[in-house]
XYZ file of C-alpha atoms in Angstrom:
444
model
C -37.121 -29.098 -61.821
C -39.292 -31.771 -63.199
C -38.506 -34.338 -65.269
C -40.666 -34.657 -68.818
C -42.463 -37.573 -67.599
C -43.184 -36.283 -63.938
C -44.408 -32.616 -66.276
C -46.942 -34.794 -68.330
C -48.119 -36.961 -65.288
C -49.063 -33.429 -63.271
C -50.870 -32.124 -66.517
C -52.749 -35.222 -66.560
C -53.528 -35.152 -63.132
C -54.866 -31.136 -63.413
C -57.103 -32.692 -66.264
C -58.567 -35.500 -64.505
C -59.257 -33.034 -61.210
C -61.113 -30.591 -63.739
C -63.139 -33.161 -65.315
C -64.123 -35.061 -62.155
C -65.447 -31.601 -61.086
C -68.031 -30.871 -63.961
C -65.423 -29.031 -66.404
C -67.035 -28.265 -69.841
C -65.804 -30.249 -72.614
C -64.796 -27.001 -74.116
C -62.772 -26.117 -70.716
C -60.827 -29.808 -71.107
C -60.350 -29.577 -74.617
C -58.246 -26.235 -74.352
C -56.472 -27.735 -71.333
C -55.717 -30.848 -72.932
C -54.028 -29.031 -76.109
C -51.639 -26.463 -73.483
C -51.141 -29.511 -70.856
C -50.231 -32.456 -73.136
C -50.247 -35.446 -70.883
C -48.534 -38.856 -71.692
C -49.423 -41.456 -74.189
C -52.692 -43.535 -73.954
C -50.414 -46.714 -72.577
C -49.622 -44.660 -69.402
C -51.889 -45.493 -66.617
C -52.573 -43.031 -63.593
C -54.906 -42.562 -60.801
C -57.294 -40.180 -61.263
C -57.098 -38.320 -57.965
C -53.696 -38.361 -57.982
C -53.897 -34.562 -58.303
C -56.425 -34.796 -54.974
C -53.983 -37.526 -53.192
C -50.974 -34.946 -53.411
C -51.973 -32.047 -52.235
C -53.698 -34.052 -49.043
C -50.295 -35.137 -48.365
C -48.804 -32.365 -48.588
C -51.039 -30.637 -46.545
C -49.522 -33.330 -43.716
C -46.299 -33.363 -44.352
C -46.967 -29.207 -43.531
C -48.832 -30.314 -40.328
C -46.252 -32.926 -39.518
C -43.206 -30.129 -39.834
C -44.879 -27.625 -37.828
C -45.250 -29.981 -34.738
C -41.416 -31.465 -35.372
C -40.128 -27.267 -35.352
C -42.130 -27.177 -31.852
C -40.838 -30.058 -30.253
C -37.236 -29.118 -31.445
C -37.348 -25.696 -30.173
C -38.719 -26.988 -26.710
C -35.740 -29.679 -26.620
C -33.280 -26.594 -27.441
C -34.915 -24.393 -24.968
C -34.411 -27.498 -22.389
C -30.783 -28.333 -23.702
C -29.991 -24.083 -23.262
C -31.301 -24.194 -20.384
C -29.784 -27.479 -18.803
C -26.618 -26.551 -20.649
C -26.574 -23.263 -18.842
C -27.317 -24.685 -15.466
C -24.289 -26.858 -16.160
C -21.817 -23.847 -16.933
C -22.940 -22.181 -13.473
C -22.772 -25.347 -11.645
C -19.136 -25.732 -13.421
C -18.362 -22.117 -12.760
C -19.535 -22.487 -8.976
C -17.475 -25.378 -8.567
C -13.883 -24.399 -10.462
C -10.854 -24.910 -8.908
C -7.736 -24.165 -10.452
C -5.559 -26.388 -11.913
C -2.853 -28.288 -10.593
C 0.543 -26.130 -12.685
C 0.433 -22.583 -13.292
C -0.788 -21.895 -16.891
C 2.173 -19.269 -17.019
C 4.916 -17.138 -14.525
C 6.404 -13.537 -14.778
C 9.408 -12.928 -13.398
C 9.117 -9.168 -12.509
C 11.946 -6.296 -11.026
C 10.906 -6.615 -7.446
C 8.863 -8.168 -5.129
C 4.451 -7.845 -6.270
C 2.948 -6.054 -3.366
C -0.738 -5.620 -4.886
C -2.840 -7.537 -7.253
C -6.067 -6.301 -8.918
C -7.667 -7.949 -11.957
C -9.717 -5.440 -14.538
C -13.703 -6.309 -13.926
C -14.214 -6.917 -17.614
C -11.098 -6.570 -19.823
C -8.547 -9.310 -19.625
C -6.147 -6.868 -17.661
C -3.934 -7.443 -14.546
C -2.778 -4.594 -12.492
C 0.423 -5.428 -10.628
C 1.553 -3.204 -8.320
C 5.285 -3.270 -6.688
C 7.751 -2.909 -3.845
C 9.235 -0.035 -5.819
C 6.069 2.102 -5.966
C 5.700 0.799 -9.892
C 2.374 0.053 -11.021
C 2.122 -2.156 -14.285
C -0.756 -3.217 -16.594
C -0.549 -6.496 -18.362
C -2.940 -8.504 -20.741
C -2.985 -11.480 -19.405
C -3.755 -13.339 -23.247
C -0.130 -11.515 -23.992
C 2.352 -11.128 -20.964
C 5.711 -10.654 -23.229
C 5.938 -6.987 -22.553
C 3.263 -4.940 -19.903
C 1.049 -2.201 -21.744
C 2.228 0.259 -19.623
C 4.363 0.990 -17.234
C 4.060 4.194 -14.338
C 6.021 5.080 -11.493
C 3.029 5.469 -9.659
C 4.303 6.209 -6.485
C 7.899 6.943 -4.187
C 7.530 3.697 -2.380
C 5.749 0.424 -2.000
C 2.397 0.304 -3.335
C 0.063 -2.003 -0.895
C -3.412 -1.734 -2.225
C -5.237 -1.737 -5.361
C -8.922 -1.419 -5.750
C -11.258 -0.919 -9.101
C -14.644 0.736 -9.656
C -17.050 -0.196 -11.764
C -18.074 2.337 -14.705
C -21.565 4.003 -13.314
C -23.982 2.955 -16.663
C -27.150 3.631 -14.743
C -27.317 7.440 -14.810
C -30.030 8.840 -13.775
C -29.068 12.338 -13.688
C -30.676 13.899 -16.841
C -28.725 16.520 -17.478
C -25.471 14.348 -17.870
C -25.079 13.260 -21.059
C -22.290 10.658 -20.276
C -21.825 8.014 -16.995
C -19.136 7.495 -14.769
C -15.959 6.727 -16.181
C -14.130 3.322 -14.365
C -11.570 4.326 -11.654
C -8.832 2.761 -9.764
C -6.776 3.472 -6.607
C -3.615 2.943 -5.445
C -2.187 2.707 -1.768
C 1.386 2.991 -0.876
C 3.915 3.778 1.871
C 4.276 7.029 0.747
C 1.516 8.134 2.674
C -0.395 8.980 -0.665
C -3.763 7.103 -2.287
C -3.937 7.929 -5.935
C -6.661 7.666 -7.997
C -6.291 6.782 -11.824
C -9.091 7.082 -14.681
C -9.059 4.016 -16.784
C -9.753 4.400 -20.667
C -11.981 2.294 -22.510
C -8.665 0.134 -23.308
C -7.927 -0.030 -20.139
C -4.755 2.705 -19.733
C -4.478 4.461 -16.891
C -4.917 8.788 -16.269
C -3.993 10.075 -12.789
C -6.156 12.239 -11.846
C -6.256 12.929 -8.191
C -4.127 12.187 -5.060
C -5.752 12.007 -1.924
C -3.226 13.726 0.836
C -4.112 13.083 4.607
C -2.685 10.011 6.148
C 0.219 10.240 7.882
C 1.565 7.134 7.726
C 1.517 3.970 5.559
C -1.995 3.721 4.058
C -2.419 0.245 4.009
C -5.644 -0.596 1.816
C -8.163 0.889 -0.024
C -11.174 -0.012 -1.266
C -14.182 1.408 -3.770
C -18.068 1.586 -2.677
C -20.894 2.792 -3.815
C -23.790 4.610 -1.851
C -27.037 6.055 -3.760
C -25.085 6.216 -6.800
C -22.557 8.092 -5.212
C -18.730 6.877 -5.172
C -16.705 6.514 -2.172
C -13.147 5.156 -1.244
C -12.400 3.731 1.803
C -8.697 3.952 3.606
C -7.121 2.623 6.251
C -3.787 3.523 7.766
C -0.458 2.761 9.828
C -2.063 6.298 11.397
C -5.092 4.157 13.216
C -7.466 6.138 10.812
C -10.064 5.182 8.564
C -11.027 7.738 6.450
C -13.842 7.799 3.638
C -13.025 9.805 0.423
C -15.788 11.556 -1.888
C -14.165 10.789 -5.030
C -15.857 13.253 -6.846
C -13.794 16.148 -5.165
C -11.634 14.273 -3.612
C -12.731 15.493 -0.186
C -12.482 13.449 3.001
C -16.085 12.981 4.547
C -15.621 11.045 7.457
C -12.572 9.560 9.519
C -12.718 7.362 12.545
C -10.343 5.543 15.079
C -11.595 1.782 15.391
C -8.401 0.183 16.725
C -5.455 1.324 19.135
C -2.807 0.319 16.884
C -1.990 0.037 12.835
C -5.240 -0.281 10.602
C -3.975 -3.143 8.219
C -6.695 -3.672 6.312
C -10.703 -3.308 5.358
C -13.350 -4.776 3.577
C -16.756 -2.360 2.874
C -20.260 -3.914 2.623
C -23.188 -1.413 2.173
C -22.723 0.964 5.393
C -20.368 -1.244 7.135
C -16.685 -1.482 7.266
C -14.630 -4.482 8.674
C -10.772 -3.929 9.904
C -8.031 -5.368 11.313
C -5.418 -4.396 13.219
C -1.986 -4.831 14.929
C -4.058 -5.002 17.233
C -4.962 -8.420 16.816
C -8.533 -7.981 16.760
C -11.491 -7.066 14.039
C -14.066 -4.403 13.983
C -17.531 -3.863 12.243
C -18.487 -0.320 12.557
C -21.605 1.701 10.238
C -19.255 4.289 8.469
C -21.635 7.195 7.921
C -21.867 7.495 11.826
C -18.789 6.301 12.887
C -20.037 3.867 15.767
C -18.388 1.201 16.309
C -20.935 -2.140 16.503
C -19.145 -5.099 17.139
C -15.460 -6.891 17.544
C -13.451 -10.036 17.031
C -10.961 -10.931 19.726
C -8.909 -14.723 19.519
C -5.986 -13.967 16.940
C -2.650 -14.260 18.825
C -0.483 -11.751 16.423
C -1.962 -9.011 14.219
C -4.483 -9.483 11.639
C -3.036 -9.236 7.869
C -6.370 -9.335 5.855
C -10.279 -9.443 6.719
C -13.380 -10.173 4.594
C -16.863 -9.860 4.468
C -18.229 -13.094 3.430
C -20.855 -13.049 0.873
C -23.618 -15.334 0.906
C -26.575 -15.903 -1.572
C -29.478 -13.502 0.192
C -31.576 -16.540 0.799
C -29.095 -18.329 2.963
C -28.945 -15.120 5.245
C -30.892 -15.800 8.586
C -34.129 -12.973 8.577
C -32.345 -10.866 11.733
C -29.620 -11.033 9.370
C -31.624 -9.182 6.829
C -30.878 -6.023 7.566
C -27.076 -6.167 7.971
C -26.922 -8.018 4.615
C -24.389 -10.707 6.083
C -23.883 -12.903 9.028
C -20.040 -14.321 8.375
C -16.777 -12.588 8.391
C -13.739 -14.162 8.381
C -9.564 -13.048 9.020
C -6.648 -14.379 9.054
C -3.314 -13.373 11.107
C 0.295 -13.789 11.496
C -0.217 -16.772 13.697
C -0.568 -18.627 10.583
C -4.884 -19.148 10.746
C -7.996 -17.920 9.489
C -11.138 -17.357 11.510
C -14.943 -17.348 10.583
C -16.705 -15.410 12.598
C -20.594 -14.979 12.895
C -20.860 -11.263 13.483
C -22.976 -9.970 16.732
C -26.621 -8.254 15.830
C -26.248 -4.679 16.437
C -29.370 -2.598 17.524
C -31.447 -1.495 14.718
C -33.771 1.339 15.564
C -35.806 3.266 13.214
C -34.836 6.598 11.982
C -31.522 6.385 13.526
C -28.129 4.515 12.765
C -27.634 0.944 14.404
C -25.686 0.760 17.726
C -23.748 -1.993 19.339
C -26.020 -4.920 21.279
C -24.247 -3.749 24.846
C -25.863 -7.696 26.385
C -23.580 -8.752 22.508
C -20.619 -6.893 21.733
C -18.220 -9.820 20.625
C -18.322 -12.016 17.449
C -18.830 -15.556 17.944
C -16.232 -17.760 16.612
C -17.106 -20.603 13.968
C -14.151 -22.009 12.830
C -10.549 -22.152 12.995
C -8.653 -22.817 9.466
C -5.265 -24.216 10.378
C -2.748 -25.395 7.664
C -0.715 -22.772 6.767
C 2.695 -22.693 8.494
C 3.293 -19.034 8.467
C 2.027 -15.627 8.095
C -1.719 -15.680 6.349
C -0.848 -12.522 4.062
C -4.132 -12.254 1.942
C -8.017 -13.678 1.774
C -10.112 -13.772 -1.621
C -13.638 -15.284 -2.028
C -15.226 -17.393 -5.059
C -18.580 -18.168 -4.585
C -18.282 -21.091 -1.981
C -15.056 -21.176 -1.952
C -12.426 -19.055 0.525
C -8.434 -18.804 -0.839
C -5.465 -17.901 1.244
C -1.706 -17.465 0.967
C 1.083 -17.319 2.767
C 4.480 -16.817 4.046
C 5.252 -20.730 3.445
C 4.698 -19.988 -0.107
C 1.222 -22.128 -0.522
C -1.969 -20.494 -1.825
C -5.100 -23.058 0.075
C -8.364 -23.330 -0.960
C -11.145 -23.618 1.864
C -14.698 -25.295 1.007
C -17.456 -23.016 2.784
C -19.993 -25.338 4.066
C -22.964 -23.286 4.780
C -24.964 -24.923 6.558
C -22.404 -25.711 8.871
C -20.045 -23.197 8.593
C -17.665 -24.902 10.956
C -16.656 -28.101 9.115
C -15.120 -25.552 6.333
C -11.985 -27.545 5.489
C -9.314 -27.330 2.737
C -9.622 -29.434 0.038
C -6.560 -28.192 -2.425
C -3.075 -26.661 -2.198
C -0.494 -25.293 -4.364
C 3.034 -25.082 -3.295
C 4.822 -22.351 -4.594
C 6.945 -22.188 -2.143
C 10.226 -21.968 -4.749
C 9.009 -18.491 -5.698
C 9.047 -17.501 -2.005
C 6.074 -15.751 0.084
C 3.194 -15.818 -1.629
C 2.047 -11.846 -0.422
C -1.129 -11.249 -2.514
C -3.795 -12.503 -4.679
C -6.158 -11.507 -7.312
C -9.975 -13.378 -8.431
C -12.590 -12.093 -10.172
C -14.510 -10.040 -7.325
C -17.834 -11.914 -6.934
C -19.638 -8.112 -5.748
C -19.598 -7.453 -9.756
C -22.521 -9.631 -10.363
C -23.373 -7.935 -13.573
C -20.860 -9.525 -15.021
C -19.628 -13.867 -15.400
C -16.878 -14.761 -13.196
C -14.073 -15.493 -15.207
C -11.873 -18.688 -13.595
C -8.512 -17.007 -13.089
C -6.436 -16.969 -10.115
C -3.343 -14.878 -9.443
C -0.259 -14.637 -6.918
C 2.178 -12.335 -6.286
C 5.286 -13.138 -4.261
C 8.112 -11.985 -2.651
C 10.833 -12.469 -5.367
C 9.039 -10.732 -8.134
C 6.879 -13.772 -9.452
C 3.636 -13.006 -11.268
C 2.044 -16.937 -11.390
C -1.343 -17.243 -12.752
C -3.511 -19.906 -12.889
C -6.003 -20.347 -16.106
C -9.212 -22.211 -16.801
């Protein structure tokens, strides 16, 4: 709103501009009479009217190039800022105390964190298998007597949103399986609130099925097993119909890790094998532990960093870790790649070449989880260690944190977010399961 003075200064000003531009006297007169200006004592410039708009007309220019520059400095601050949260991300490392502790019925046997929810899957020594949200741990959400004895494995799918199948109207539901001594994997629809539906049990082990894990392969999903009964079987999940079983080891198949068309175990036998599942031939092995191998891993590695021969098998590092209290990284042996037909094993290159030898735990190595670049273990002597992966030189890997949790007993499992899920940010959370029944987590 204008003031009366700053009213009869702009009618004056709309005056002067007509006059100075040839108005009539007729024209002037009539404006004169509906603009009244100010008294005769009032002095103004005559092109004030002229002088105002120019700068205004400036001040437009001037605020157009100031909203450019700030939207390039916020499109440089996102940016930067953004580079900083994956650098941070890249680079956690949990915090020195556990940001809180369950204290559960018996001893936690399996660990298996939701891949978007805020959800923990516990599974235990009795065969119970409980769902907690981890912003509200007071009571679990549910609570099933999954199976007759100790659950060892739990593995979760990712819900299929790239249908491609036309005459489907909805995608794949999320899944998640269950191992146990009972000889029994069970598979479990999850909800959209993340409750658990069984819906399948997959009978044909005949002993302790040790670990399971979900894969997908041209859209299709599988399961893999692995069992006390030296098989490793492969599970259409769809039907719930075993496709393929094998015999990679001489004694109990402790545990797997899939990649693509390739399966890594270990055994009591103390040794590790990559064979190509769909034909069953065995490609390569690992040979140095000293007692049987508890857990293996395929190591992923950003697709650049992967040596060209490399290509192909889509990683070049492994790594296990055994009762005689180390962990291994191994650079796997090329297989033969021929065209048309599945790879074979390199007869002049059968055995995996040995990087590096983690030593610092004091006991039994019970499980292996990877975070980007960094590799975490527990144990029997009731640590959890985390290992810095030094690509370049994969064999200076060293340990540069430990927690002792050694009052809660052996540490048997552990749960991070599971870096395959790419679609998705890793969230920095770290659980342990132990021996006494202790749930600890570690928060951002």
């Amino acid at each position: 709103m204008l003031s009366e003075i700053q009213r009869q200064s702009l009618n004056r000003a709309v005056c002067d501009y007509v006059r100075q531009n040839g108005g009539s006297p007729q024209l002037l007169s009539q404006l004169e009479s509906l603009l009244p200006g100010p008294d005769a004592s009032h002095k103004q410039d005559t092109q004030l009217l002229e002088r105002k708009w120019n700068s205004i007309v400036r001040l437009q220019s001037r605020i157009m190039e100031l909203e450019k520059q700030c939207s390039s400095s916020s499109n440089s601050t996102t940016n930067d800022s953004q580079q900083t949260i994956d650098n941070a991300n890249a680079n956690w490392i949990p915090k020195e105390k556990p940001s809180f502790q369950i204290t559960l019925e018996a001893p936690v046997t399996a660990l298996c964190l939701h891949p978007t929810l805020p959800i923990i899957y516990v599974g235990l020594e009795s065969g119970k298998l409980l769902r907690y949200d981890i912003l509200n741990v007071e009571l679990p959400l549910q609570s099933t007597m999954a199976h007759l004895d100790a659950i060892t494995s739990i593995s979760v799918s990712l819900p299929n949103t790239n249908n491609n199948n036309s005459s489907s109207s909805s995608s794949r539901p999320a899944y998640l399986a269950t191992t146990s001594k009972d000889l029994n994997c069970k598979i479990w629809e999850l909800d959209r609130d993340s409750s658990l539906t069984h819906i399948r049990t997959l009978v044909g082990h005949e002993h302790t099925v040790s670990e399971c894990q979900f894969f997908e392969k041209d859209s299709d999903l599988y399961l893999a097993t692995c069992s006390r009964d030296l098989s490793v079987k492969i599970w259409d999940t769809s039907n719930g119909w075993c496709i393929k079983s094998f015999q990679p080891h001489t004694q109990w198949v402790r545990t797997l890790h899939v990649r693509g068309e390739y399966i890594l175990t270990g055994s009591n036998d103390s040794a590790l094998r990559l064979t190509h599942w769909p034909s069953g031939n065995g490609l390569s092995m690992g040979i140095g532990h000293e007692f049987p191998v508890e857990t293996v891993r395929i190591l992923a590695q950003n697709a650049n960093d992967i040596l060209p021969q490399y290509q192909p098998l889509g990683f070049q590092y492994v790594s296990s870790a055994s009762r005689d209290g180390t962990i291994r990284i191994w650079k796997v042996s090329l297989p033969k790649f021929i065209p048309h037909r599945p790879p074979r094993p390199n007869p002049m290159d059968t055995n995996f070449r040995l990087m590096a030898v983690l030593k610092g735990h004091k006991s039994w190595v019970r499980h292996l989880c990877q975070f980007n670049n960094k590799l975490y273990s527990c144990s029997d002597d009731g640590s959890i260690k985390c290992w810095e992966l030094n690509w370049p030189d994969i064999s200076s890997t060293t340990c540069t944190k430990t927690w002792d949790l050694s009052e809660n007993g052996f540490q048997n499992c552990l749960a991070l977010d599971n870096i395959d899920f790419t679609n998705y940010p890793s969230r920095k959370l770290l659980f342990s399961g132990s021996n006494n029944g202790t749930l600890t987590c570690f928060m951002r």
